[in-house]
Amino acid sequence: MKKETCDAAGEFGMCPFVTAQQLISGKWAILILHVLADGPKRFNRIQREIDVTQATLTTHLKRLEEYGLVKRTVFPEIPPRVEYELTQIGSEFRPVLDQVETWGNKYIAYLKQQRASDLSTPAAATAR
């Protein structure tokens, strides 16, 4: 879809960029998808891995479930056990997560290079 069409449409389900942006919006969505990419996990494990509050994680998991990216399974046990995992369409986001990680690592290296460069300039040496 042409950029102009996406800009004009600006609607979920019409433009791939608008749609993807809405699906992964929020501070925690990508991290939750990343944690679940390794397989099913229980709520407390997800919470420990990304260090998020219970209320925030609950909200995001419900939203990702509504979008069809995450599946919630309740096991008929006492006490009840609940696991979350990526759905088929959610699993198809894994290559995107891999690319985000690759780009993120490149950007981190860029930042380190910029900081090192800033420290080696004469102005930075005078400021020390």
mmCIF file of N, CA and C in Angstrom:
data_model
loop_
_atom_site.group_PDB
_atom_site.id
_atom_site.type_symbol
_atom_site.label_atom_id
_atom_site.label_comp_id
_atom_site.label_asym_id
_atom_site.label_seq_id
_atom_site.Cartn_x
_atom_site.Cartn_y
_atom_site.Cartn_z
ATOM 1 N N MET A 1 0.847 -1.174 0.000
ATOM 2 C CA MET A 1 0.000 0.000 0.000
ATOM 3 C C MET A 1 0.892 1.237 0.000
ATOM 4 N N LYS A 2 0.559 2.211 -0.803
ATOM 5 C CA LYS A 2 1.349 3.425 -0.887
ATOM 6 C C LYS A 2 1.268 4.203 0.415
ATOM 7 N N LYS A 3 2.336 4.939 0.705
ATOM 8 C CA LYS A 3 2.392 5.743 1.925
ATOM 9 C C LYS A 3 1.223 6.721 1.990
ATOM 10 N N GLU A 4 0.914 7.337 0.885
ATOM 11 C CA GLU A 4 -0.183 8.305 0.869
ATOM 12 C C GLU A 4 -1.517 7.640 1.247
ATOM 13 N N THR A 5 -1.699 6.412 0.787
ATOM 14 C CA THR A 5 -2.935 5.697 1.104
ATOM 15 C C THR A 5 -3.001 5.405 2.599
ATOM 16 N N CYS A 6 -1.878 4.975 3.187
ATOM 17 C CA CYS A 6 -1.838 4.724 4.631
ATOM 18 C C CYS A 6 -2.111 6.002 5.402
ATOM 19 N N ASP A 7 -1.479 7.088 4.993
ATOM 20 C CA ASP A 7 -1.680 8.362 5.684
ATOM 21 C C ASP A 7 -3.132 8.813 5.577
ATOM 22 N N ALA A 8 -3.719 8.612 4.399
ATOM 23 C CA ALA A 8 -5.100 9.044 4.199
ATOM 24 C C ALA A 8 -6.065 8.132 4.942
ATOM 25 N N ALA A 9 -5.789 6.817 4.917
ATOM 26 C CA ALA A 9 -6.693 5.877 5.567
ATOM 27 C C ALA A 9 -6.598 6.025 7.081
ATOM 28 N N GLY A 10 -5.374 5.907 7.609
ATOM 29 C CA GLY A 10 -5.156 6.045 9.032
ATOM 30 C C GLY A 10 -6.041 5.149 9.880
ATOM 31 N N GLU A 11 -6.470 4.046 9.315
ATOM 32 C CA GLU A 11 -7.393 3.190 10.032
ATOM 33 C C GLU A 11 -6.826 1.800 10.220
ATOM 34 N N PHE A 12 -7.110 1.264 11.396
ATOM 35 C CA PHE A 12 -6.734 -0.100 11.733
ATOM 36 C C PHE A 12 -7.374 -1.061 10.732
ATOM 37 N N GLY A 13 -6.590 -2.006 10.239
ATOM 38 C CA GLY A 13 -7.104 -2.996 9.304
ATOM 39 C C GLY A 13 -7.085 -2.570 7.860
ATOM 40 N N MET A 14 -6.650 -1.336 7.594
ATOM 41 C CA MET A 14 -6.591 -0.867 6.211
ATOM 42 C C MET A 14 -5.151 -0.644 5.762
ATOM 43 N N CYS A 15 -4.344 -0.171 6.649
ATOM 44 C CA CYS A 15 -2.936 0.101 6.347
ATOM 45 C C CYS A 15 -2.082 -0.834 7.197
ATOM 46 N N PRO A 16 -1.135 -1.543 6.595
ATOM 47 C CA PRO A 16 -0.330 -2.477 7.380
ATOM 48 C C PRO A 16 0.484 -1.795 8.475
ATOM 49 N N PHE A 17 0.936 -0.571 8.240
ATOM 50 C CA PHE A 17 1.738 0.130 9.242
ATOM 51 C C PHE A 17 0.891 0.601 10.410
ATOM 52 N N VAL A 18 -0.273 1.146 10.117
ATOM 53 C CA VAL A 18 -1.195 1.576 11.173
ATOM 54 C C VAL A 18 -1.650 0.364 11.980
ATOM 55 N N THR A 19 -1.958 -0.721 11.300
ATOM 56 C CA THR A 19 -2.414 -1.934 11.962
ATOM 57 C C THR A 19 -1.333 -2.486 12.884
ATOM 58 N N ALA A 20 -0.120 -2.655 12.370
ATOM 59 C CA ALA A 20 0.983 -3.177 13.180
ATOM 60 C C ALA A 20 1.295 -2.252 14.348
ATOM 61 N N GLN A 21 1.267 -0.959 14.101
ATOM 62 C CA GLN A 21 1.553 0.002 15.170
ATOM 63 C C GLN A 21 0.559 -0.147 16.313
ATOM 64 N N GLN A 22 -0.701 -0.291 15.988
ATOM 65 C CA GLN A 22 -1.713 -0.432 17.035
ATOM 66 C C GLN A 22 -1.546 -1.752 17.782
ATOM 67 N N LEU A 23 -1.257 -2.815 17.067
ATOM 68 C CA LEU A 23 -1.106 -4.124 17.701
ATOM 69 C C LEU A 23 0.041 -4.155 18.700
ATOM 70 N N ILE A 24 1.137 -3.490 18.391
ATOM 71 C CA ILE A 24 2.312 -3.546 19.270
ATOM 72 C C ILE A 24 2.539 -2.247 20.022
ATOM 73 N N SER A 25 1.503 -1.414 20.085
ATOM 74 C CA SER A 25 1.663 -0.161 20.813
ATOM 75 C C SER A 25 1.692 -0.433 22.312
ATOM 76 N N GLY A 26 2.195 0.492 23.029
ATOM 77 C CA GLY A 26 2.315 0.324 24.468
ATOM 78 C C GLY A 26 3.727 -0.075 24.824
ATOM 79 N N LYS A 27 4.101 0.279 26.011
ATOM 80 C CA LYS A 27 5.473 0.074 26.472
ATOM 81 C C LYS A 27 5.858 -1.406 26.572
ATOM 82 N N TRP A 28 4.881 -2.291 26.813
ATOM 83 C CA TRP A 28 5.205 -3.668 27.161
ATOM 84 C C TRP A 28 4.881 -4.695 26.076
ATOM 85 N N ALA A 29 4.164 -4.348 25.057
ATOM 86 C CA ALA A 29 3.693 -5.336 24.076
ATOM 87 C C ALA A 29 4.833 -6.123 23.429
ATOM 88 N N ILE A 30 5.832 -5.449 22.943
ATOM 89 C CA ILE A 30 6.941 -6.142 22.277
ATOM 90 C C ILE A 30 7.692 -7.026 23.269
ATOM 91 N N LEU A 31 7.868 -6.541 24.495
ATOM 92 C CA LEU A 31 8.567 -7.349 25.495
ATOM 93 C C LEU A 31 7.768 -8.603 25.850
ATOM 94 N N ILE A 32 6.458 -8.475 25.961
ATOM 95 C CA ILE A 32 5.618 -9.640 26.244
ATOM 96 C C ILE A 32 5.714 -10.638 25.091
ATOM 97 N N LEU A 33 5.619 -10.165 23.862
ATOM 98 C CA LEU A 33 5.735 -11.053 22.703
ATOM 99 C C LEU A 33 7.104 -11.721 22.670
ATOM 100 N N HIS A 34 8.131 -10.974 23.025
ATOM 101 C CA HIS A 34 9.497 -11.513 23.066
ATOM 102 C C HIS A 34 9.607 -12.639 24.098
ATOM 103 N N VAL A 35 9.065 -12.419 25.286
ATOM 104 C CA VAL A 35 9.117 -13.426 26.346
ATOM 105 C C VAL A 35 8.342 -14.684 25.935
ATOM 106 N N LEU A 36 7.208 -14.501 25.291
ATOM 107 C CA LEU A 36 6.383 -15.642 24.894
ATOM 108 C C LEU A 36 6.893 -16.344 23.635
ATOM 109 N N ALA A 37 7.830 -15.733 22.931
ATOM 110 C CA ALA A 37 8.363 -16.350 21.712
ATOM 111 C C ALA A 37 9.086 -17.657 22.016
ATOM 112 N N ASP A 38 9.557 -17.818 23.254
ATOM 113 C CA ASP A 38 10.257 -19.047 23.644
ATOM 114 C C ASP A 38 9.309 -20.185 24.004
ATOM 115 N N GLY A 39 8.021 -19.890 24.110
ATOM 116 C CA GLY A 39 7.046 -20.922 24.455
ATOM 117 C C GLY A 39 6.114 -20.456 25.557
ATOM 118 N N PRO A 40 5.155 -21.296 25.919
ATOM 119 C CA PRO A 40 4.159 -20.925 26.928
ATOM 120 C C PRO A 40 4.800 -20.582 28.270
ATOM 121 N N LYS A 41 4.201 -19.600 28.929
ATOM 122 C CA LYS A 41 4.703 -19.188 30.235
ATOM 123 C C LYS A 41 3.536 -18.844 31.144
ATOM 124 N N ARG A 42 3.748 -19.027 32.420
ATOM 125 C CA ARG A 42 2.753 -18.636 33.403
ATOM 126 C C ARG A 42 2.902 -17.153 33.708
ATOM 127 N N PHE A 43 1.827 -16.578 34.231
ATOM 128 C CA PHE A 43 1.756 -15.139 34.493
ATOM 129 C C PHE A 43 2.946 -14.655 35.317
ATOM 130 N N ASN A 44 3.208 -15.312 36.446
ATOM 131 C CA ASN A 44 4.282 -14.839 37.340
ATOM 132 C C ASN A 44 5.651 -14.872 36.673
ATOM 133 N N ARG A 45 5.878 -15.849 35.820
ATOM 134 C CA ARG A 45 7.167 -15.920 35.129
ATOM 135 C C ARG A 45 7.318 -14.763 34.142
ATOM 136 N N ILE A 46 6.232 -14.464 33.420
ATOM 137 C CA ILE A 46 6.272 -13.317 32.499
ATOM 138 C C ILE A 46 6.551 -12.052 33.301
ATOM 139 N N GLN A 47 5.859 -11.894 34.408
ATOM 140 C CA GLN A 47 6.015 -10.705 35.243
ATOM 141 C C GLN A 47 7.453 -10.575 35.739
ATOM 142 N N ARG A 48 8.046 -11.671 36.177
ATOM 143 C CA ARG A 48 9.440 -11.636 36.657
ATOM 144 C C ARG A 48 10.409 -11.286 35.534
ATOM 145 N N GLU A 49 10.159 -11.842 34.345
ATOM 146 C CA GLU A 49 11.100 -11.642 33.243
ATOM 147 C C GLU A 49 11.119 -10.210 32.724
ATOM 148 N N ILE A 50 9.996 -9.505 32.787
ATOM 149 C CA ILE A 50 9.995 -8.137 32.262
ATOM 150 C C ILE A 50 9.811 -7.083 33.340
ATOM 151 N N ASP A 51 9.677 -7.513 34.610
ATOM 152 C CA ASP A 51 9.597 -6.589 35.741
ATOM 153 C C ASP A 51 8.526 -5.517 35.530
ATOM 154 N N VAL A 52 7.286 -5.973 35.456
ATOM 155 C CA VAL A 52 6.142 -5.099 35.222
ATOM 156 C C VAL A 52 5.125 -5.361 36.328
ATOM 157 N N THR A 53 4.293 -4.384 36.621
ATOM 158 C CA THR A 53 3.282 -4.584 37.658
ATOM 159 C C THR A 53 2.221 -5.584 37.196
ATOM 160 N N GLN A 54 1.559 -6.183 38.166
ATOM 161 C CA GLN A 54 0.516 -7.167 37.865
ATOM 162 C C GLN A 54 -0.614 -6.541 37.049
ATOM 163 N N ALA A 55 -1.033 -5.339 37.435
ATOM 164 C CA ALA A 55 -2.139 -4.672 36.732
ATOM 165 C C ALA A 55 -1.771 -4.366 35.286
ATOM 166 N N THR A 56 -0.570 -3.868 35.075
ATOM 167 C CA THR A 56 -0.130 -3.528 33.723
ATOM 168 C C THR A 56 -0.025 -4.775 32.858
ATOM 169 N N LEU A 57 0.556 -5.825 33.412
ATOM 170 C CA LEU A 57 0.704 -7.063 32.646
ATOM 171 C C LEU A 57 -0.665 -7.646 32.306
ATOM 172 N N THR A 58 -1.578 -7.627 33.263
ATOM 173 C CA THR A 58 -2.929 -8.129 33.021
ATOM 174 C C THR A 58 -3.590 -7.368 31.879
ATOM 175 N N THR A 59 -3.487 -6.057 31.917
ATOM 176 C CA THR A 59 -4.087 -5.221 30.873
ATOM 177 C C THR A 59 -3.505 -5.548 29.507
ATOM 178 N N HIS A 60 -2.195 -5.629 29.424
ATOM 179 C CA HIS A 60 -1.551 -5.891 28.137
ATOM 180 C C HIS A 60 -1.841 -7.299 27.624
ATOM 181 N N LEU A 61 -1.830 -8.281 28.512
ATOM 182 C CA LEU A 61 -2.129 -9.647 28.075
ATOM 183 C C LEU A 61 -3.562 -9.749 27.552
ATOM 184 N N LYS A 62 -4.500 -9.092 28.226
ATOM 185 C CA LYS A 62 -5.886 -9.102 27.754
ATOM 186 C C LYS A 62 -5.997 -8.469 26.378
ATOM 187 N N ARG A 63 -5.299 -7.351 26.186
ATOM 188 C CA ARG A 63 -5.348 -6.670 24.892
ATOM 189 C C ARG A 63 -4.730 -7.530 23.791
ATOM 190 N N LEU A 64 -3.579 -8.142 24.078
ATOM 191 C CA LEU A 64 -2.928 -9.004 23.093
ATOM 192 C C LEU A 64 -3.790 -10.239 22.795
ATOM 193 N N GLU A 65 -4.527 -10.708 23.804
ATOM 194 C CA GLU A 65 -5.446 -11.819 23.592
ATOM 195 C C GLU A 65 -6.623 -11.386 22.714
ATOM 196 N N GLU A 66 -7.157 -10.187 22.968
ATOM 197 C CA GLU A 66 -8.252 -9.667 22.147
ATOM 198 C C GLU A 66 -7.838 -9.512 20.692
ATOM 199 N N TYR A 67 -6.597 -9.113 20.477
ATOM 200 C CA TYR A 67 -6.085 -8.957 19.114
ATOM 201 C C TYR A 67 -5.779 -10.299 18.450
ATOM 202 N N GLY A 68 -5.776 -11.379 19.234
ATOM 203 C CA GLY A 68 -5.512 -12.700 18.675
ATOM 204 C C GLY A 68 -4.047 -13.055 18.587
ATOM 205 N N LEU A 69 -3.192 -12.304 19.276
ATOM 206 C CA LEU A 69 -1.756 -12.584 19.238
ATOM 207 C C LEU A 69 -1.323 -13.536 20.344
ATOM 208 N N VAL A 70 -2.080 -13.553 21.437
ATOM 209 C CA VAL A 70 -1.750 -14.367 22.602
ATOM 210 C C VAL A 70 -2.954 -15.227 22.960
ATOM 211 N N LYS A 71 -2.669 -16.450 23.359
ATOM 212 C CA LYS A 71 -3.716 -17.384 23.795
ATOM 213 C C LYS A 71 -3.535 -17.648 25.285
ATOM 214 N N ARG A 72 -4.647 -17.612 26.009
ATOM 215 C CA ARG A 72 -4.657 -17.888 27.450
ATOM 216 C C ARG A 72 -5.307 -19.250 27.645
ATOM 217 N N THR A 73 -4.601 -20.142 28.341
ATOM 218 C CA THR A 73 -5.128 -21.473 28.607
ATOM 219 C C THR A 73 -5.234 -21.670 30.114
ATOM 220 N N VAL A 74 -6.449 -22.018 30.580
ATOM 221 C CA VAL A 74 -6.689 -22.307 31.987
ATOM 222 C C VAL A 74 -6.781 -23.819 32.124
ATOM 223 N N PHE A 75 -5.931 -24.385 32.969
ATOM 224 C CA PHE A 75 -5.924 -25.825 33.184
ATOM 225 C C PHE A 75 -6.833 -26.160 34.367
ATOM 226 N N PRO A 76 -7.662 -27.192 34.219
ATOM 227 C CA PRO A 76 -8.602 -27.549 35.286
ATOM 228 C C PRO A 76 -7.907 -28.280 36.436
ATOM 229 N N GLU A 77 -7.143 -27.532 37.183
ATOM 230 C CA GLU A 77 -6.394 -28.085 38.317
ATOM 231 C C GLU A 77 -6.703 -27.251 39.543
ATOM 232 N N ILE A 78 -6.347 -27.782 40.697
ATOM 233 C CA ILE A 78 -6.470 -27.002 41.928
ATOM 234 C C ILE A 78 -5.094 -26.973 42.552
ATOM 235 N N PRO A 79 -4.504 -25.809 42.753
ATOM 236 C CA PRO A 79 -5.024 -24.503 42.341
ATOM 237 C C PRO A 79 -4.973 -24.359 40.811
ATOM 238 N N PRO A 80 -5.796 -23.464 40.267
ATOM 239 C CA PRO A 80 -5.829 -23.287 38.808
ATOM 240 C C PRO A 80 -4.464 -22.853 38.261
ATOM 241 N N ARG A 81 -4.148 -23.372 37.112
ATOM 242 C CA ARG A 81 -2.905 -22.993 36.426
ATOM 243 C C ARG A 81 -3.293 -22.347 35.111
ATOM 244 N N VAL A 82 -2.685 -21.195 34.838
ATOM 245 C CA VAL A 82 -2.962 -20.452 33.610
ATOM 246 C C VAL A 82 -1.645 -20.236 32.881
ATOM 247 N N GLU A 83 -1.647 -20.515 31.598
ATOM 248 C CA GLU A 83 -0.468 -20.269 30.766
ATOM 249 C C GLU A 83 -0.848 -19.370 29.596
ATOM 250 N N TYR A 84 0.134 -18.610 29.168
ATOM 251 C CA TYR A 84 -0.016 -17.730 28.010
ATOM 252 C C TYR A 84 0.993 -18.163 26.969
ATOM 253 N N GLU A 85 0.551 -18.119 25.711
ATOM 254 C CA GLU A 85 1.450 -18.457 24.611
ATOM 255 C C GLU A 85 1.030 -17.684 23.365
ATOM 256 N N LEU A 86 1.936 -17.608 22.420
ATOM 257 C CA LEU A 86 1.617 -16.944 21.163
ATOM 258 C C LEU A 86 0.677 -17.816 20.348
ATOM 259 N N THR A 87 -0.262 -17.184 19.667
ATOM 260 C CA THR A 87 -1.118 -17.896 18.723
ATOM 261 C C THR A 87 -0.329 -18.097 17.430
ATOM 262 N N GLN A 88 -0.944 -18.709 16.456
ATOM 263 C CA GLN A 88 -0.280 -18.906 15.166
ATOM 264 C C GLN A 88 0.132 -17.560 14.563
ATOM 265 N N ILE A 89 -0.797 -16.614 14.521
ATOM 266 C CA ILE A 89 -0.466 -15.296 13.944
ATOM 267 C C ILE A 89 0.522 -14.560 14.837
ATOM 268 N N GLY A 90 0.438 -14.768 16.144
ATOM 269 C CA GLY A 90 1.410 -14.168 17.056
ATOM 270 C C GLY A 90 2.804 -14.732 16.833
ATOM 271 N N SER A 91 2.885 -16.032 16.566
ATOM 272 C CA SER A 91 4.175 -16.681 16.294
ATOM 273 C C SER A 91 4.818 -16.153 15.019
ATOM 274 N N GLU A 92 3.992 -15.712 14.101
ATOM 275 C CA GLU A 92 4.530 -15.170 12.851
ATOM 276 C C GLU A 92 5.227 -13.831 13.058
ATOM 277 N N PHE A 93 5.121 -13.287 14.253
ATOM 278 C CA PHE A 93 5.807 -12.034 14.586
ATOM 279 C C PHE A 93 7.261 -12.281 15.013
ATOM 280 N N ARG A 94 7.621 -13.542 15.238
ATOM 281 C CA ARG A 94 8.990 -13.871 15.692
ATOM 282 C C ARG A 94 10.086 -13.307 14.795
ATOM 283 N N PRO A 95 9.993 -13.448 13.464
ATOM 284 C CA PRO A 95 11.056 -12.870 12.625
ATOM 285 C C PRO A 95 11.170 -11.346 12.791
ATOM 286 N N VAL A 96 10.051 -10.697 13.052
ATOM 287 C CA VAL A 96 10.083 -9.246 13.288
ATOM 288 C C VAL A 96 10.830 -8.975 14.591
ATOM 289 N N LEU A 97 10.563 -9.764 15.622
ATOM 290 C CA LEU A 97 11.277 -9.611 16.896
ATOM 291 C C LEU A 97 12.784 -9.815 16.694
ATOM 292 N N ASP A 98 13.143 -10.815 15.877
ATOM 293 C CA ASP A 98 14.562 -11.057 15.591
ATOM 294 C C ASP A 98 15.191 -9.841 14.920
ATOM 295 N N GLN A 99 14.476 -9.248 13.982
ATOM 296 C CA GLN A 99 14.991 -8.071 13.289
ATOM 297 C C GLN A 99 15.071 -6.857 14.214
ATOM 298 N N VAL A 100 14.098 -6.711 15.099
ATOM 299 C CA VAL A 100 14.137 -5.618 16.083
ATOM 300 C C VAL A 100 15.361 -5.794 16.975
ATOM 301 N N GLU A 101 15.640 -7.039 17.393
ATOM 302 C CA GLU A 101 16.811 -7.303 18.221
ATOM 303 C C GLU A 101 18.103 -6.959 17.470
ATOM 304 N N THR A 102 18.188 -7.382 16.227
ATOM 305 C CA THR A 102 19.376 -7.095 15.415
ATOM 306 C C THR A 102 19.580 -5.595 15.275
ATOM 307 N N TRP A 103 18.520 -4.885 14.919
ATOM 308 C CA TRP A 103 18.621 -3.437 14.762
ATOM 309 C C TRP A 103 18.928 -2.767 16.104
ATOM 310 N N GLY A 104 18.293 -3.238 17.162
ATOM 311 C CA GLY A 104 18.532 -2.682 18.496
ATOM 312 C C GLY A 104 19.988 -2.826 18.904
ATOM 313 N N ASN A 105 20.586 -3.973 18.632
ATOM 314 C CA ASN A 105 22.000 -4.181 18.952
ATOM 315 C C ASN A 105 22.897 -3.265 18.123
ATOM 316 N N LYS A 106 22.548 -3.065 16.863
ATOM 317 C CA LYS A 106 23.322 -2.145 16.027
ATOM 318 C C LYS A 106 23.220 -0.721 16.558
ATOM 319 N N TYR A 107 22.029 -0.344 17.001
ATOM 320 C CA TYR A 107 21.848 1.011 17.525
ATOM 321 C C TYR A 107 22.601 1.193 18.842
ATOM 322 N N ILE A 108 22.620 0.163 19.676
ATOM 323 C CA ILE A 108 23.394 0.223 20.925
ATOM 324 C C ILE A 108 24.879 0.413 20.613
ATOM 325 N N ALA A 109 25.378 -0.315 19.614
ATOM 326 C CA ALA A 109 26.778 -0.155 19.210
ATOM 327 C C ALA A 109 27.025 1.264 18.697
ATOM 328 N N TYR A 110 26.087 1.798 17.947
ATOM 329 C CA TYR A 110 26.180 3.177 17.452
ATOM 330 C C TYR A 110 26.251 4.157 18.620
ATOM 331 N N LEU A 111 25.395 3.975 19.615
ATOM 332 C CA LEU A 111 25.409 4.871 20.777
ATOM 333 C C LEU A 111 26.739 4.809 21.516
ATOM 334 N N LYS A 112 27.260 3.600 21.675
ATOM 335 C CA LYS A 112 28.569 3.444 22.342
ATOM 336 C C LYS A 112 29.659 4.146 21.557
ATOM 337 N N GLN A 113 29.589 4.022 20.235
ATOM 338 C CA GLN A 113 30.578 4.678 19.380
ATOM 339 C C GLN A 113 30.454 6.202 19.500
ATOM 340 N N GLN A 114 29.224 6.690 19.530
ATOM 341 C CA GLN A 114 29.002 8.138 19.672
ATOM 342 C C GLN A 114 29.541 8.642 21.001
ATOM 343 N N ARG A 115 29.297 7.905 22.071
ATOM 344 C CA ARG A 115 29.790 8.307 23.395
ATOM 345 C C ARG A 115 31.310 8.312 23.436
ATOM 346 N N ALA A 116 31.918 7.281 22.852
ATOM 347 C CA ALA A 116 33.373 7.207 22.816
ATOM 348 C C ALA A 116 33.935 8.355 21.994
ATOM 349 N N SER A 117 33.274 8.677 20.899
ATOM 350 C CA SER A 117 33.701 9.778 20.046
ATOM 351 C C SER A 117 33.574 11.108 20.778
ATOM 352 N N ASP A 118 32.473 11.273 21.515
ATOM 353 C CA ASP A 118 32.258 12.506 22.282
ATOM 354 C C ASP A 118 33.314 12.679 23.361
ATOM 355 N N LEU A 119 33.733 11.579 23.978
ATOM 356 C CA LEU A 119 34.743 11.650 25.034
ATOM 357 C C LEU A 119 36.128 11.959 24.486
ATOM 358 N N SER A 120 36.364 11.644 23.227
ATOM 359 C CA SER A 120 37.692 11.867 22.657
ATOM 360 C C SER A 120 37.842 13.228 21.981
ATOM 361 N N THR A 121 36.778 14.020 21.922
ATOM 362 C CA THR A 121 36.876 15.332 21.307
ATOM 363 C C THR A 121 37.531 16.315 22.274
ATOM 364 N N PRO A 122 38.201 17.353 21.750
ATOM 365 C CA PRO A 122 38.872 18.333 22.623
ATOM 366 C C PRO A 122 37.910 19.006 23.600
ATOM 367 N N ALA A 123 36.693 19.286 23.192
ATOM 368 C CA ALA A 123 35.729 19.943 24.075
ATOM 369 C C ALA A 123 35.411 19.046 25.263
ATOM 370 N N ALA A 124 35.307 17.763 25.017
ATOM 371 C CA ALA A 124 35.015 16.827 26.104
ATOM 372 C C ALA A 124 36.207 16.727 27.048
ATOM 373 N N ALA A 125 37.417 16.771 26.502
ATOM 374 C CA ALA A 125 38.607 16.709 27.354
ATOM 375 C C ALA A 125 38.714 17.940 28.230
ATOM 376 N N THR A 126 38.342 19.115 27.714
ATOM 377 C CA THR A 126 38.380 20.356 28.490
ATOM 378 C C THR A 126 37.325 20.323 29.596
ATOM 379 N N ALA A 127 36.188 19.720 29.299
ATOM 380 C CA ALA A 127 35.093 19.691 30.281
ATOM 381 C C ALA A 127 35.420 18.787 31.457
ATOM 382 N N ARG A 128 36.348 17.863 31.265
ATOM 383 C CA ARG A 128 36.690 16.931 32.365
ATOM 384 C C ARG A 128 37.537 17.625 33.302
#
